Amino acid sequence: DYCSSVYHHCTKTDAQNLERIQKRFLRYVQLDFQSSYSDVLISSNQVTLYERRSKIILENVFKIQNDSLPPVECTLFSRSQTGYNMRRDNVLVHARFRNMYGLRSMRVLGPKLWNELPNDLRVCEDYFQFKERLKKWHSHCQCNCCLMCSLKLI
């Protein structure tokens, strides 16, 4: 996970190669060469590397929103400002980008993932509470309303 938010925008081939290494490692550690990869992930209480990197990005966005990082980092995102009382609080403005490299950058992907979180996660004020809620709000539900389902749409 070291600096994973930096290399999150790697090519699809590189991401697949990294995922393949994790897949082989988990199968080897569990001595389970027959089950599907999703079953191996569930039994090992792990998520895909893409999901892990996305959660780390969300944790960094939380830290930036709560001024827990250096001032330079705090200029990456801006909150949506409206004069109306909306149902959703703490929504970030999507940054513009010029090329496909920018599409998967932290400045663009951070607000996209952040805005897809449920409101109770976005308004959380304690980092450890946010991290616990984010950990519980995951994975294998196929509902298209949570982070893990929406990640498959990216």
PDB file of N, CA and C in Angstrom, residues 76-80 88 91-97 102-103 105-116:
ATOM      1  N   LEU A  76      -6.100  20.765  -3.166  1.00  0.00           N
ATOM      2  CA  LEU A  76      -6.457  19.821  -4.224  1.00  0.00           C
ATOM      3  C   LEU A  76      -7.944  19.824  -4.542  1.00  0.00           C
ATOM      4  N   PHE A  77      -8.792  19.973  -3.531  1.00  0.00           N
ATOM      5  CA  PHE A  77     -10.232  19.850  -3.715  1.00  0.00           C
ATOM      6  C   PHE A  77     -10.930  21.096  -3.209  1.00  0.00           C
ATOM      7  N   SER A  78     -12.100  21.346  -3.775  1.00  0.00           N
ATOM      8  CA  SER A  78     -12.932  22.435  -3.251  1.00  0.00           C
ATOM      9  C   SER A  78     -14.346  21.918  -3.071  1.00  0.00           C
ATOM     10  N   ARG A  79     -14.988  22.414  -2.034  1.00  0.00           N
ATOM     11  CA  ARG A  79     -16.358  22.001  -1.732  1.00  0.00           C
ATOM     12  C   ARG A  79     -17.337  22.744  -2.617  1.00  0.00           C
ATOM     13  N   SER A  80     -18.421  22.073  -2.923  1.00  0.00           N
ATOM     14  CA  SER A  80     -19.493  22.679  -3.703  1.00  0.00           C
ATOM     15  C   SER A  80     -20.197  23.709  -2.831  1.00  0.00           C
ATOM     16  N   ARG A  88     -27.592  16.377   0.488  1.00  0.00           N
ATOM     17  CA  ARG A  88     -26.225  15.854   0.589  1.00  0.00           C
ATOM     18  C   ARG A  88     -25.295  16.950   1.074  1.00  0.00           C
ATOM     19  N   VAL A  91     -20.108  17.926  -0.370  1.00  0.00           N
ATOM     20  CA  VAL A  91     -19.894  17.424  -1.722  1.00  0.00           C
ATOM     21  C   VAL A  91     -18.741  18.199  -2.345  1.00  0.00           C
ATOM     22  N   LEU A  92     -17.876  17.516  -3.066  1.00  0.00           N
ATOM     23  CA  LEU A  92     -16.717  18.138  -3.696  1.00  0.00           C
ATOM     24  C   LEU A  92     -16.991  18.434  -5.164  1.00  0.00           C
ATOM     25  N   VAL A  93     -16.349  19.473  -5.659  1.00  0.00           N
ATOM     26  CA  VAL A  93     -16.469  19.863  -7.058  1.00  0.00           C
ATOM     27  C   VAL A  93     -15.546  18.976  -7.883  1.00  0.00           C
ATOM     28  N   HIS A  94     -16.047  18.478  -9.001  1.00  0.00           N
ATOM     29  CA  HIS A  94     -15.225  17.667  -9.903  1.00  0.00           C
ATOM     30  C   HIS A  94     -14.251  18.568 -10.646  1.00  0.00           C
ATOM     31  N   ALA A  95     -12.994  18.198 -10.629  1.00  0.00           N
ATOM     32  CA  ALA A  95     -11.964  18.964 -11.333  1.00  0.00           C
ATOM     33  C   ALA A  95     -12.028  18.657 -12.829  1.00  0.00           C
ATOM     34  N   ARG A  96     -11.597  19.602 -13.604  1.00  0.00           N
ATOM     35  CA  ARG A  96     -11.518  19.389 -15.059  1.00  0.00           C
ATOM     36  C   ARG A  96     -10.164  18.788 -15.398  1.00  0.00           C
ATOM     37  N   PHE A  97     -10.130  18.080 -16.524  1.00  0.00           N
ATOM     38  CA  PHE A  97      -8.885  17.451 -16.940  1.00  0.00           C
ATOM     39  C   PHE A  97      -8.760  17.581 -18.443  1.00  0.00           C
ATOM     40  N   GLY A 102      -5.158  12.691 -16.726  1.00  0.00           N
ATOM     41  CA  GLY A 102      -5.845  13.491 -15.719  1.00  0.00           C
ATOM     42  C   GLY A 102      -7.126  12.844 -15.222  1.00  0.00           C
ATOM     43  N   LEU A 103      -7.761  12.044 -16.051  1.00  0.00           N
ATOM     44  CA  LEU A 103      -9.021  11.395 -15.681  1.00  0.00           C
ATOM     45  C   LEU A 103      -8.861  10.514 -14.454  1.00  0.00           C
ATOM     46  N   SER A 105      -6.409  10.829 -12.165  1.00  0.00           N
ATOM     47  CA  SER A 105      -5.566  11.473 -11.162  1.00  0.00           C
ATOM     48  C   SER A 105      -6.315  11.634  -9.849  1.00  0.00           C
ATOM     49  N   MET A 106      -5.576  11.917  -8.807  1.00  0.00           N
ATOM     50  CA  MET A 106      -6.157  12.122  -7.481  1.00  0.00           C
ATOM     51  C   MET A 106      -7.130  13.300  -7.486  1.00  0.00           C
ATOM     52  N   ARG A 107      -6.817  14.341  -8.221  1.00  0.00           N
ATOM     53  CA  ARG A 107      -7.647  15.542  -8.259  1.00  0.00           C
ATOM     54  C   ARG A 107      -9.023  15.268  -8.873  1.00  0.00           C
ATOM     55  N   VAL A 108      -9.112  14.332  -9.794  1.00  0.00           N
ATOM     56  CA  VAL A 108     -10.390  13.996 -10.431  1.00  0.00           C
ATOM     57  C   VAL A 108     -11.055  12.809  -9.744  1.00  0.00           C
ATOM     58  N   LEU A 109     -10.287  11.763  -9.466  1.00  0.00           N
ATOM     59  CA  LEU A 109     -10.853  10.551  -8.880  1.00  0.00           C
ATOM     60  C   LEU A 109     -11.267  10.744  -7.422  1.00  0.00           C
ATOM     61  N   GLY A 110     -10.533  11.576  -6.686  1.00  0.00           N
ATOM     62  CA  GLY A 110     -10.866  11.834  -5.285  1.00  0.00           C
ATOM     63  C   GLY A 110     -12.297  12.349  -5.102  1.00  0.00           C
ATOM     64  N   PRO A 111     -12.670  13.462  -5.758  1.00  0.00           N
ATOM     65  CA  PRO A 111     -14.050  13.945  -5.621  1.00  0.00           C
ATOM     66  C   PRO A 111     -15.087  12.966  -6.152  1.00  0.00           C
ATOM     67  N   LYS A 112     -14.755  12.237  -7.212  1.00  0.00           N
ATOM     68  CA  LYS A 112     -15.715  11.276  -7.765  1.00  0.00           C
ATOM     69  C   LYS A 112     -16.041  10.197  -6.731  1.00  0.00           C
ATOM     70  N   LEU A 113     -15.014   9.615  -6.131  1.00  0.00           N
ATOM     71  CA  LEU A 113     -15.233   8.585  -5.110  1.00  0.00           C
ATOM     72  C   LEU A 113     -15.885   9.174  -3.859  1.00  0.00           C
ATOM     73  N   TRP A 114     -15.442  10.362  -3.452  1.00  0.00           N
ATOM     74  CA  TRP A 114     -15.965  11.003  -2.256  1.00  0.00           C
ATOM     75  C   TRP A 114     -17.470  11.277  -2.385  1.00  0.00           C
ATOM     76  N   ASN A 115     -17.880  11.789  -3.531  1.00  0.00           N
ATOM     77  CA  ASN A 115     -19.290  12.137  -3.726  1.00  0.00           C
ATOM     78  C   ASN A 115     -20.191  10.911  -3.804  1.00  0.00           C
ATOM     79  N   GLU A 116     -19.612   9.744  -4.072  1.00  0.00           N
ATOM     80  CA  GLU A 116     -20.398   8.510  -4.116  1.00  0.00           C
ATOM     81  C   GLU A 116     -20.597   7.892  -2.736  1.00  0.00           C
TER      82      GLU A 116
END
